[in-house]
Coordinates of C-alpha atoms in Angstrom, one line a residue:
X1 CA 0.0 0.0 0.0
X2 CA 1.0 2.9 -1.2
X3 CA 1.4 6.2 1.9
X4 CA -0.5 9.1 1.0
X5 CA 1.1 12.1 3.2
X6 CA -1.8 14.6 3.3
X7 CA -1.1 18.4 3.7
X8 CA -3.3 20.2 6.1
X9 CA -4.2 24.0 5.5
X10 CA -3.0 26.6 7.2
X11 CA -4.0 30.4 7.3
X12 CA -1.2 32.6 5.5
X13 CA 0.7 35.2 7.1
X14 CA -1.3 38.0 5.3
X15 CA -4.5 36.3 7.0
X16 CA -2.9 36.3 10.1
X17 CA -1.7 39.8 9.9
X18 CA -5.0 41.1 8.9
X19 CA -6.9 39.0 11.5
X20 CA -4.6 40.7 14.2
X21 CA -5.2 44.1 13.4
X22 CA -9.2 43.8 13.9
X23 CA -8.7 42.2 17.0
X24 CA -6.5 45.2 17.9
X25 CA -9.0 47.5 16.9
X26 CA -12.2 45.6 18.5
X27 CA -10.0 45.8 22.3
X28 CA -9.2 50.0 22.1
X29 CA -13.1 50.6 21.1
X30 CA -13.8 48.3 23.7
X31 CA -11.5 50.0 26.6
X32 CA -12.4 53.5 25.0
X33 CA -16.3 52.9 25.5
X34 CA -15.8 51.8 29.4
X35 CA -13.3 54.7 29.9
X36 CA -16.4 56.7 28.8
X37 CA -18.9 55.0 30.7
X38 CA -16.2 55.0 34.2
X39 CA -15.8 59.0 33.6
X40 CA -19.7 60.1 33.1
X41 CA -20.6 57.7 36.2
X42 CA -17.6 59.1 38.5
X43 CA -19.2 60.7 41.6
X44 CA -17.1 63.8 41.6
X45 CA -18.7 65.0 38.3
X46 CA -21.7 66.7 37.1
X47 CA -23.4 67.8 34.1
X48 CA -23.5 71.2 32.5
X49 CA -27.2 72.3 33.5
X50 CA -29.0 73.1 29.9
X51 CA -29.7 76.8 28.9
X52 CA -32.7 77.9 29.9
X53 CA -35.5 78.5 26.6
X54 CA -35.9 82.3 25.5
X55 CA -38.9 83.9 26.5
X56 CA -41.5 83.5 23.7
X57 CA -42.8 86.8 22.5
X58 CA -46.7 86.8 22.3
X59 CA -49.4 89.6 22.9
X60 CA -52.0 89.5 25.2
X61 CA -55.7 90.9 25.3
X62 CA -57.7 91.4 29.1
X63 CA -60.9 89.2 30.2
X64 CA -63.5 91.2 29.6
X65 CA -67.7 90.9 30.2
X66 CA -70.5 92.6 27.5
X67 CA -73.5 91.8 26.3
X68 CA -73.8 89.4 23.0
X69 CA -76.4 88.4 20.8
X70 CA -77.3 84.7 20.2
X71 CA -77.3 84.7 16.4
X72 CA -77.5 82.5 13.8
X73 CA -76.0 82.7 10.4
X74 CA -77.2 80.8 6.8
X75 CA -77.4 82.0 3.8
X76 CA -80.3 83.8 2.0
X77 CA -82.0 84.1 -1.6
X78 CA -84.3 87.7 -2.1
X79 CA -87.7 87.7 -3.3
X80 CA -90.0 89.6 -4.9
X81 CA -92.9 89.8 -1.9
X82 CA -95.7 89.6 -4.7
X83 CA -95.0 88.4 -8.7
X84 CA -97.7 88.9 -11.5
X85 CA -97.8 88.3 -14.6
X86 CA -99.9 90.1 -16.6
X87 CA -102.1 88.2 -19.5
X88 CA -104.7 89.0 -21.4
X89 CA -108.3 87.6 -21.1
X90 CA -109.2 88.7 -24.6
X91 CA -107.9 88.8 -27.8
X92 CA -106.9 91.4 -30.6
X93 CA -104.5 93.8 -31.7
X94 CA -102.4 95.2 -29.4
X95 CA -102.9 99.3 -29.7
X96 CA -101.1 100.5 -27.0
X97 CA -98.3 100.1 -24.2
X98 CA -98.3 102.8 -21.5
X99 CA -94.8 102.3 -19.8
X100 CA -91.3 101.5 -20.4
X101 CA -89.5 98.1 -19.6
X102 CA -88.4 98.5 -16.2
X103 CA -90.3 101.3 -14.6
X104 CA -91.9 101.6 -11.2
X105 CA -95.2 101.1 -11.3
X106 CA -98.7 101.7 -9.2
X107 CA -101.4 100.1 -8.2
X108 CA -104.5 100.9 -11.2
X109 CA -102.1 102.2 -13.9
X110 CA -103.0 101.7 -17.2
X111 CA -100.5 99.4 -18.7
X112 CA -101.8 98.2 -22.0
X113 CA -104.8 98.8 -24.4
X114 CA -106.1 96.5 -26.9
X115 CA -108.1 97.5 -29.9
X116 CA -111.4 98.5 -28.3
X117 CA -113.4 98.5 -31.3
X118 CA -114.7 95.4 -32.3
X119 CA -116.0 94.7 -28.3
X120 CA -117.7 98.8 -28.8
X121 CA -119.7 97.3 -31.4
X122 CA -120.8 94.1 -29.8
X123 CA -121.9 96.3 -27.0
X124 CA -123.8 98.4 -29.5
X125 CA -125.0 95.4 -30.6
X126 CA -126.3 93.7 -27.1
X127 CA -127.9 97.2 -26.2
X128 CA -130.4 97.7 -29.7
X129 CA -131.7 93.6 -28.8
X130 CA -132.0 95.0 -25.3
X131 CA -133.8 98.1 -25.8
X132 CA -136.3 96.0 -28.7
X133 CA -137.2 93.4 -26.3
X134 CA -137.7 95.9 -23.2
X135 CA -140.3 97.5 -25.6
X136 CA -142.4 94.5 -27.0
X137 CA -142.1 93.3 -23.1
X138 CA -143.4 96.7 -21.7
X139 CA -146.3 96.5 -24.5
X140 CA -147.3 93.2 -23.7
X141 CA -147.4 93.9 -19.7
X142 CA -149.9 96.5 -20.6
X143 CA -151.9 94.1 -22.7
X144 CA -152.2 91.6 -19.9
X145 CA -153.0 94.6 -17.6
X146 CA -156.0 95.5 -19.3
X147 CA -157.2 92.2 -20.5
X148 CA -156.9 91.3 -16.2
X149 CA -159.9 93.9 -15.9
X150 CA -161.9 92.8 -18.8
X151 CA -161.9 88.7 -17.5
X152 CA -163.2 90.0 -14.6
X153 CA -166.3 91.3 -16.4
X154 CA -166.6 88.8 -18.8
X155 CA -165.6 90.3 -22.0
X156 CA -162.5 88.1 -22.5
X157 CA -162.0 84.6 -22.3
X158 CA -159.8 83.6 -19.2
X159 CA -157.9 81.6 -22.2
X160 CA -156.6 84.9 -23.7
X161 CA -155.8 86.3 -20.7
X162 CA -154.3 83.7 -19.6
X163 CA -152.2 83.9 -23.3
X164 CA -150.9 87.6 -22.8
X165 CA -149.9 87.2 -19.5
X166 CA -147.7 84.2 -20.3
X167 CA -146.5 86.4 -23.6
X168 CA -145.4 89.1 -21.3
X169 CA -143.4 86.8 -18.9
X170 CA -141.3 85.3 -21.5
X171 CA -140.5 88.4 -23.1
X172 CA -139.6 89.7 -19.2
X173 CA -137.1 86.8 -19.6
X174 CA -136.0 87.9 -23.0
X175 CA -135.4 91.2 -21.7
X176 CA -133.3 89.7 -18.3
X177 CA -131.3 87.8 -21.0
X178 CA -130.3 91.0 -23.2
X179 CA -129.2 92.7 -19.5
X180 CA -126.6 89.7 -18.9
X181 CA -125.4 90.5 -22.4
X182 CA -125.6 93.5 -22.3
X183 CA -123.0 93.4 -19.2
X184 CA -120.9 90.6 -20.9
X185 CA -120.2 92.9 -23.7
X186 CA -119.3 96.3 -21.4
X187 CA -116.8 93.7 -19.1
X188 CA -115.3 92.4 -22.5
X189 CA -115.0 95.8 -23.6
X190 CA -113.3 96.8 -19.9
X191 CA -110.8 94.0 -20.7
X192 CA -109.4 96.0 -23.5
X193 CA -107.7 98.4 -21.2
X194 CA -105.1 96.4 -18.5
X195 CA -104.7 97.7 -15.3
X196 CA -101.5 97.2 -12.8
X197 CA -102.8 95.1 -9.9
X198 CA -99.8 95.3 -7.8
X199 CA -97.8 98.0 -7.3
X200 CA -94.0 97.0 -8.3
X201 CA -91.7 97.0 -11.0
X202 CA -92.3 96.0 -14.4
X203 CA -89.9 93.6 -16.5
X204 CA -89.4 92.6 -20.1
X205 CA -91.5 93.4 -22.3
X206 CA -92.7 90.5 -24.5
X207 CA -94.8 91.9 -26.8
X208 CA -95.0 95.0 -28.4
X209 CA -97.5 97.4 -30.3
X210 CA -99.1 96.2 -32.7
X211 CA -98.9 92.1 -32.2
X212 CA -101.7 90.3 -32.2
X213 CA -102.9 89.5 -28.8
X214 CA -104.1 85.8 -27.6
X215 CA -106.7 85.5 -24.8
X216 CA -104.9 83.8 -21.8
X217 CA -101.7 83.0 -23.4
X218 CA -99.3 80.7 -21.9
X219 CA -96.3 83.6 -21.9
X220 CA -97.5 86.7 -20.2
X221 CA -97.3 90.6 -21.3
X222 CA -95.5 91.6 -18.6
X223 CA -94.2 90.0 -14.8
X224 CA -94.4 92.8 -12.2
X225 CA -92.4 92.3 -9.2
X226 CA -93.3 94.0 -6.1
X227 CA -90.0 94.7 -4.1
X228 CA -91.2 97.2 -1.4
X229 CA -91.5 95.1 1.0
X230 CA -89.4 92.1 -0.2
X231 CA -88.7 88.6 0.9
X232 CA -85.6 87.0 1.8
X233 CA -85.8 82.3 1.8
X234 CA -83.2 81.1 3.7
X235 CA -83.1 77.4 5.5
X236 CA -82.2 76.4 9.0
X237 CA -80.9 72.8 10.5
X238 CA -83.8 71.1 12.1
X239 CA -81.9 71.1 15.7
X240 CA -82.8 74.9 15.7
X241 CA -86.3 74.5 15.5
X242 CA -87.2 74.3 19.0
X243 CA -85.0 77.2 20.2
X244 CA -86.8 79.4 17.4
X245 CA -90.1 78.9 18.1
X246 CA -89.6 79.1 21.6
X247 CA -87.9 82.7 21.0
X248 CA -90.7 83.2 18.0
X249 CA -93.5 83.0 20.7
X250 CA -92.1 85.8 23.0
X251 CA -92.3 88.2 19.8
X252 CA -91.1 89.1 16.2
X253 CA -87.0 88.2 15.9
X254 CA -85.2 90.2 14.3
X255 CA -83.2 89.6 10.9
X256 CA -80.3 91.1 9.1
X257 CA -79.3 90.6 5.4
X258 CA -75.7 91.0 4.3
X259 CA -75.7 91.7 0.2
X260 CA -71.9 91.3 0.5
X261 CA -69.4 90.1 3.4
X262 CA -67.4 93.6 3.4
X263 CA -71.1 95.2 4.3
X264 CA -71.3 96.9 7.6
X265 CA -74.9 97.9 7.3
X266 CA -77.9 95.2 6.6
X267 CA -80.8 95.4 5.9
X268 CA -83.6 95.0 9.2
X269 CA -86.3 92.9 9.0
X270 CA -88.4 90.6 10.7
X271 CA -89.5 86.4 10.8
X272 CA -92.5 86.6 9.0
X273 CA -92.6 82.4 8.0
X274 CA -92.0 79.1 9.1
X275 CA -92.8 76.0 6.8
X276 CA -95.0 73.5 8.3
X277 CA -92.7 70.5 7.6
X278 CA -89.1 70.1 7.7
X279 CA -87.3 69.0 4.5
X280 CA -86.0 65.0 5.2
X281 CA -83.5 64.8 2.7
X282 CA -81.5 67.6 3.7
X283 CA -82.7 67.9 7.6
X284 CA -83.0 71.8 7.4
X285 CA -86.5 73.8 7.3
X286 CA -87.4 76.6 5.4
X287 CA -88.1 80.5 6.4
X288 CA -88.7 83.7 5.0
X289 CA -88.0 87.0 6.5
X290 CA -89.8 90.3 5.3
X291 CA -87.9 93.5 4.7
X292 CA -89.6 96.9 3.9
X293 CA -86.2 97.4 1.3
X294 CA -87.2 101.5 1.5
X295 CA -83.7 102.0 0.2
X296 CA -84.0 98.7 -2.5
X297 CA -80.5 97.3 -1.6
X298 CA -82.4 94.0 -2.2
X299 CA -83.0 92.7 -5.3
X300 CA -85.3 89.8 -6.5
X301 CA -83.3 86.8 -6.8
X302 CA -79.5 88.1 -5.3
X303 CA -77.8 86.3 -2.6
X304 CA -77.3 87.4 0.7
X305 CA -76.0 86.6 4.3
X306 CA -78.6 86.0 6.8
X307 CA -78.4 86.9 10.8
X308 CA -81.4 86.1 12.5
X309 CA -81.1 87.0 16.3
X310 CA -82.6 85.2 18.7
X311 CA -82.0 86.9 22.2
X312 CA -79.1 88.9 24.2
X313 CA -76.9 87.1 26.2
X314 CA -76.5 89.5 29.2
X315 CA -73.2 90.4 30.9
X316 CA -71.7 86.8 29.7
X317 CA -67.2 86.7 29.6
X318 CA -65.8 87.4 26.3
X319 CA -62.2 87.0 24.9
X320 CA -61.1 88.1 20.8
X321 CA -61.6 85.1 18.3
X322 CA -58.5 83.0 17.7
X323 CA -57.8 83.2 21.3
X324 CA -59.1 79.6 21.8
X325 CA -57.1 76.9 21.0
X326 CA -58.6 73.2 20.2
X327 CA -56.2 70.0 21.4
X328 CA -56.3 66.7 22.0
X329 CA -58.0 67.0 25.4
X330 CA -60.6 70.0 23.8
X331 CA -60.7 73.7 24.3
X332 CA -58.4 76.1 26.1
X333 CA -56.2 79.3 26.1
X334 CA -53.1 80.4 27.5
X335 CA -53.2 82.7 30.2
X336 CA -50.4 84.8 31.4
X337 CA -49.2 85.1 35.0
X338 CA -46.5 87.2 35.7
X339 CA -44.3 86.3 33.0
X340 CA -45.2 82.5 32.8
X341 CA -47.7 81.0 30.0
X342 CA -50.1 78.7 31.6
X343 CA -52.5 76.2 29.9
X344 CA -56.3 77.1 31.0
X345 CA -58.8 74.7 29.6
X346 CA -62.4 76.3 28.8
X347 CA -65.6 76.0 27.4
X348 CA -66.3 78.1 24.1
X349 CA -69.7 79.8 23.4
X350 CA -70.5 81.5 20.7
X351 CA -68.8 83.9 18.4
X352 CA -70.5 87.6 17.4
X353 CA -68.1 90.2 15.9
X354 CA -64.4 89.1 16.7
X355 CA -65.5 88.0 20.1
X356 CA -65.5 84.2 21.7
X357 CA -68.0 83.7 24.4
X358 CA -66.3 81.7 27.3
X359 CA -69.0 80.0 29.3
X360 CA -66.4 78.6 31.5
X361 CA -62.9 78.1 32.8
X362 CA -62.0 82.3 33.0
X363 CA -62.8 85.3 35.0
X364 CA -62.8 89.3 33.8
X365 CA -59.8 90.3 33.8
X366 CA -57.1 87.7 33.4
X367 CA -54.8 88.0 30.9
X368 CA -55.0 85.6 28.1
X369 CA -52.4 84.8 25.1
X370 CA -53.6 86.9 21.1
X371 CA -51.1 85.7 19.6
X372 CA -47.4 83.2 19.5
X373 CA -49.6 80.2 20.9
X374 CA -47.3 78.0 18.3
X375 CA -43.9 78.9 20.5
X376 CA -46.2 78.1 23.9
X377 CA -46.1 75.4 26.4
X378 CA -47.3 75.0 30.0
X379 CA -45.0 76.8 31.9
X380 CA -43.2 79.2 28.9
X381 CA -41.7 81.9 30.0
X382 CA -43.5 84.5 27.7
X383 CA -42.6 88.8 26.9
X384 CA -45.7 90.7 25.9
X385 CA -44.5 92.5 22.8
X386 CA -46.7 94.7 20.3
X387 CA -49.1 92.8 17.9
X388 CA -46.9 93.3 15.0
X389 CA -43.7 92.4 16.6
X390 CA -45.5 88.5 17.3
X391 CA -46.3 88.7 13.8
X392 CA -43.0 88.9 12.4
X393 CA -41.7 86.5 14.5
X394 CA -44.2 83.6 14.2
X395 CA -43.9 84.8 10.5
X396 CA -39.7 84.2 10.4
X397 CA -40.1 80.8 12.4
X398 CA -42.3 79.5 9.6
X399 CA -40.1 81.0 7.1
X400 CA -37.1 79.1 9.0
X401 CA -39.7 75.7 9.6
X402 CA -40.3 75.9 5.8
X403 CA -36.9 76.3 4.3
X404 CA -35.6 73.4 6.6
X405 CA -38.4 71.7 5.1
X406 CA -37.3 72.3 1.5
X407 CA -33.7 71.9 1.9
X408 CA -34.8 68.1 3.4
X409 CA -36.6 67.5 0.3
X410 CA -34.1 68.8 -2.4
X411 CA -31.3 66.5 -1.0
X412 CA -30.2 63.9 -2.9
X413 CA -28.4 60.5 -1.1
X414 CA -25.2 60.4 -2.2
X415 CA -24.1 57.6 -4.5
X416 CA -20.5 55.7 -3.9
X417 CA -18.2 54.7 -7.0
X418 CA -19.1 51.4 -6.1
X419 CA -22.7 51.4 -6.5
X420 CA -22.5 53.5 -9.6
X421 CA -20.6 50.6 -11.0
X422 CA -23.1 48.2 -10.6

């Protein structure tokens, strides 16, 4: 048998070198980290105390108490308070229109006149068979008169009285038939000459002199729209029902339309309507307010913001809008004691010009954080500053916030030689 002397491997000396020097390397990382941890656990030392945090500059407004309004707000559509349109009841030619498109207009103006003529004759007409038949009736009433005396003495027949007396009734009738016609023809004749029933303002004008008229056309003459006093349709959620009837039983609420947000002067009216069922696929239930619109800053049809006013809370804590905060645990504002910031939570009531109702959770008086809430926490220290001065700087940290923001985004991750080879 043949020996077979088998070499076993070894590790070179490069491996060996190599494998030394990460040992090395492993033991002074290893000696350095417990030299760290021996040093920050040593007794005899202590920590640098931190800086204390700037004082955050914020402005403040005072507790205060007034009297507000419970309002609430939706918005509105205007009305005309009355709309006609004018038609015909007879036809013919159109003679003549007595006003221009668009002008105010009273109650019994003439507004149009349709050839008269042709109803002038049939009342011409209607009075001739009147006045023929009133005759040969009065004749035969005084026939029957005197034939009643002659029956009596036997010189007639009771048959021919009897005759004439029946002649005379029917032609009574005749005569009671010409009066109806005779009355037919003067109201057909009156319906040549249109009237305003309304007073308001007149519209387009859809037809002209000389078209032909139709008797009770399907498009009208003329739509007048009576704007003095005016109506103003808004809707309401349901839940409000209760609390507006209850107020709408003590007396008339008042109403204010906005025609624009910048206006500082609405319109006054009054709750004049409350539909008698409330709308199920929205939930909300309509009203209408009147407006006597003496100045006509409301106009059939424009939009506006509604304020209906439902009573005055009286001497009730107030604090400017935006000085409530929402979180995670609900409402609150800062208020400032001394020069310390501290978190106050509170119940918000309603809002009425600029204001916040605080129902609870403040007293008049305190002083309570405007503005710079973002820089606040319980416990800042705060320095009341002028309104403008918070502005800018609340204004430079979300410059600052942003352009962090943006530099974060436009980095690229850098690529090594290595990677870009693969």
């Amino acid at each position: 048998m043949k020996n077979h002397n088998r070499r076993m491997r070894t590790p070179s000396d490069a491996q060996q070198k190599t494998g030394g020097a990460w040992r090395g390397l492993l033991t002074g990382m290893f000696l350095a980290s417990l030299g760290i941890v021996f040093l920050t656990g040593c007794p005899g030392k202590k920590s640098e105390q931190p800086n204390m945090a700037p004082a955050a500059p914020v402005t403040v407004e005072t507790v205060s108490r007034r009297s507000v309004p419970v309002q609430l707000h939706a918005i509105g559509n205007v009305e005309a308070y009355t709309t006609v349109g004018i038609k015909a009841q007879i036809g013919g030619t159109l003679s003549k229109v007595h006003f221009t498109e668009g002008q105010d207009i009273k109650k019994g103006d003439l507004l149009f006149t349709i050839d008269p003529r042709p109803y002038e004759a049939s009342l011409k007409q209607s009075e001739a068979a009147l006045a023929r038949d009133r005759a040969q009736y009065e004749n035969a009433k005084k026939d029957a008169g005197r034939y009643a005396g002659l029956v009596k003495k036997g010189y007639v027949s009771q048959e021919q009285y009897e005759q004439l007396r029946t002649n005379a009734d029917a032609l009574e009738s005749v005569v009671q038939a010409d009066l109806a016609q005779v009355e037919n023809a003067k109201l057909q004749l009156a319906y040549c000459f249109i009237y305003a029933p309304v007073s308001g303002r007149a519209g387009s004008l859809l037809l002209h002199e000389g078209n032909l008229v139709k008797a009770n056309a399907d498009t009208p003459m003329v739509v007048i729209n009576q704007i003095q006093p005016v109506n103003v349709t808004f809707t309401l959620p349901e839940k409000y029902l209760p609390e507006i009837r209850k107020y709408t039983n003590a007396g008339k609420l008042g109403v204010e339309a906005f025609p624009s947000v910048e206006d500082k002067s609405p319109a006054k009216g009054s709750l004049s309507f409350i539909e008698n069922v409330v709308d199920a696929s929205t939930g909300t239930i309509m009203m209408k307010a009147s407006f006597p619109n003496h100045d006509r800053r409301l106009w059939p049809g424009q939009f506006v913001n509604v304020t209906i006013t439902l009573a005055v809370q009286q001497d009730v804590t107030v604090v400017p809008a935006g000085t409530v905060q929402t979180g995670q645990q609900g409402q609150y504002v800062y208020v400032v004691k001394g020069d310390v910031a501290e978190l106050r939570p509170v119940i918000a009531g309603t809002d009425y010009q600029g204001l916040t109702v605080v129902e609870k959770g403040l007293e008049s008086g305190e002083q309570v954080v405007k503005d710079g809430q973002m820089r606040l926490k319980p416990g800042a220290r705060v320095t009341i500053k002028e309104p403008q001065a918070v502005k800018s700087e609340e204004q430079k940290t979300k410059s600052e916030e942003q352009g962090a923001k943006n530099m974060g985004q436009n980095k690229q991750p850098e690529i090594s030689a290595k990677d870009k080879a693969k």
